[in-house]
């Protein structure tokens, strides 16, 4: 397994972002290079799905909406995301309804939520080349299971827990630790500069 760590500091809309990428999945040197996502993520052509609208997830989704991204949200309690709808967010009735998005972010409370929502109710329905980015502080074994399940669908998964709390999310100053296929993560390193976290 090839291991490497890189740090990227960039400025986005007057927002500093520190990204620490740890590449640890055992298939790094064996999975093919991702070529379908070389164009930068941008509001005009990237469809984003979002699951998890607690304090941090809410702020992160709101920042994406504020810079013009098309964001579709699955929320177990839709009434709590009315303010995101007022910003332009669409609502999905089920996690599977997000499967047509290009990138799906998740920010859930517990590993059990990750297993139920991502493994059981999202991955089986994904369109080819979708990227799941899970920001939940979860378990490495579960992250690997999601990675392998996504690969079976010709999709990709990145385990990307965040640090910085609610204030960091609101101010766009989160530290993101991302683990996954090296080629995918490197590609995301270039594109995530256009995301406003």
XYZ file of C-alpha atoms in Angstrom:
197
model
C 0.000 0.000 0.000
C 1.272 3.400 -0.970
C 0.975 5.955 1.794
C 1.443 9.693 1.562
C 0.276 12.859 3.244
C -0.058 16.270 1.658
C -1.193 19.618 2.974
C -2.826 22.287 0.843
C -3.617 25.787 2.063
C -5.762 27.931 -0.193
C -7.928 31.017 -0.073
C -11.500 30.878 -1.338
C -13.761 33.908 -1.249
C -11.606 35.319 1.551
C -11.812 31.957 3.330
C -8.751 29.971 4.376
C -9.019 26.211 4.122
C -6.506 23.720 5.437
C -6.747 20.245 3.968
C -4.800 17.318 5.367
C -5.013 14.302 3.076
C -4.122 10.923 4.533
C -4.208 8.131 1.992
C -4.674 4.825 3.703
C -6.988 2.498 1.808
C -5.363 -0.760 0.784
C -6.470 -0.554 -2.840
C -4.671 2.715 -3.543
C -2.156 1.221 -5.943
C -4.629 -1.220 -7.509
C -7.657 0.839 -8.490
C -7.672 2.667 -11.824
C -7.113 6.389 -12.196
C -10.349 8.339 -12.117
C -10.670 10.276 -15.352
C -14.317 11.369 -15.336
C -13.869 14.156 -12.782
C -10.857 16.053 -14.075
C -12.855 19.241 -14.703
C -13.075 21.484 -11.637
C -16.190 21.303 -9.506
C -18.233 24.395 -10.218
C -21.799 25.619 -9.683
C -22.745 25.493 -13.359
C -22.296 21.771 -13.874
C -21.821 19.975 -10.546
C -24.901 18.526 -8.870
C -24.438 18.066 -5.134
C -26.353 15.824 -2.785
C -26.248 16.403 0.960
C -27.207 14.192 3.894
C -26.848 15.440 7.459
C -28.014 18.873 8.527
C -26.934 19.126 12.125
C -25.043 22.209 13.246
C -21.967 21.603 11.078
C -23.685 19.948 8.114
C -26.238 22.731 7.976
C -23.532 25.402 7.839
C -21.537 23.544 5.172
C -24.590 23.017 2.966
C -25.559 26.657 3.404
C -22.120 27.804 2.229
C -22.417 25.715 -0.936
C -25.842 27.198 -1.649
C -24.543 30.718 -1.034
C -22.054 30.410 -3.893
C -24.590 29.027 -6.345
C -24.320 25.238 -6.191
C -27.347 23.087 -6.919
C -27.823 21.164 -3.667
C -30.400 18.477 -3.002
C -30.795 17.510 0.653
C -32.117 14.425 2.357
C -33.214 15.226 5.914
C -34.944 12.861 8.308
C -36.833 15.901 9.624
C -37.562 18.104 6.574
C -39.061 20.901 8.674
C -35.596 21.636 10.078
C -34.164 22.550 6.665
C -36.795 25.076 5.577
C -34.150 27.818 5.789
C -31.944 25.860 3.364
C -34.900 25.514 1.024
C -35.277 29.287 1.160
C -31.679 29.457 -0.111
C -32.576 27.238 -3.044
C -31.998 23.711 -1.748
C -34.188 20.921 -3.068
C -35.463 18.136 -0.817
C -35.205 14.404 -1.460
C -37.662 11.997 0.130
C -35.119 9.186 0.460
C -31.298 8.875 0.375
C -31.601 6.888 -2.855
C -33.136 9.934 -4.526
C -29.703 11.594 -4.356
C -28.111 8.920 -6.555
C -28.112 11.060 -9.714
C -25.879 13.741 -8.159
C -22.206 14.029 -9.098
C -20.910 14.419 -5.530
C -22.763 13.414 -2.366
C -21.621 14.761 0.994
C -22.648 13.163 4.270
C -22.260 14.549 7.774
C -23.959 12.147 10.153
C -24.034 11.669 13.898
C -22.769 8.145 14.474
C -21.199 5.198 12.620
C -24.538 3.359 12.892
C -26.140 6.207 10.926
C -23.386 5.963 8.335
C -23.979 2.242 7.883
C -27.750 2.551 7.648
C -27.884 5.554 5.358
C -24.812 5.180 3.156
C -24.275 1.415 2.912
C -27.895 0.293 3.035
C -29.843 3.139 1.438
C -27.485 5.094 -0.815
C -24.651 3.048 -2.319
C -26.891 0.365 -3.890
C -28.566 3.044 -6.025
C -25.582 5.175 -7.097
C -25.003 6.189 -10.699
C -21.615 5.370 -12.178
C -18.710 7.651 -11.160
C -20.561 9.310 -8.304
C -18.255 10.387 -5.470
C -19.390 10.046 -1.853
C -17.540 12.244 0.637
C -18.342 11.243 4.201
C -17.479 13.905 6.770
C -18.698 11.844 9.728
C -16.160 10.937 12.401
C -16.560 7.213 11.937
C -14.489 3.986 11.876
C -11.771 2.922 9.459
C -13.322 -0.518 8.920
C -16.646 1.055 8.003
C -14.909 3.551 5.700
C -13.265 0.653 3.864
C -16.585 -1.164 3.557
C -18.123 1.925 1.985
C -15.126 2.283 -0.330
C -15.402 -1.301 -1.597
C -19.190 -1.117 -1.913
C -18.874 2.075 -3.959
C -16.258 0.481 -6.227
C -18.689 -2.346 -6.958
C -20.967 0.353 -8.398
C -18.073 1.966 -10.337
C -18.223 4.845 -7.868
C -15.805 6.300 -5.363
C -15.873 7.013 -1.645
C -13.674 9.343 0.379
C -13.576 9.233 4.173
C -13.162 12.884 5.162
C -13.791 13.720 8.835
C -13.587 17.396 9.685
C -12.298 19.456 12.584
C -13.210 22.998 13.471
C -16.661 22.800 14.972
C -19.736 24.863 14.193
C -17.785 28.128 14.101
C -15.272 26.698 11.662
C -18.096 25.452 9.442
C -19.825 28.840 9.443
C -16.599 30.721 8.750
C -15.243 28.285 6.169
C -12.234 27.320 8.271
C -12.588 23.583 8.647
C -9.670 21.169 8.612
C -10.555 18.175 6.442
C -8.749 14.831 6.700
C -9.457 12.822 3.556
C -8.616 9.162 2.950
C -9.308 7.147 -0.157
C -7.938 6.152 -3.540
C -4.846 8.266 -4.191
C -5.880 9.352 -7.689
C -9.358 10.325 -6.548
C -8.107 12.287 -3.550
C -5.482 14.089 -5.642
C -8.183 15.024 -8.114
C -10.372 16.286 -5.288
C -7.445 18.303 -3.915
C -7.457 20.313 -7.120
C -11.225 20.652 -7.294
C -12.051 21.264 -3.657
C -10.425 24.683 -4.018
C -13.745 25.669 -5.592
C -15.758 24.514 -2.592
C -16.440 27.043 0.103
C -15.703 25.152 3.356
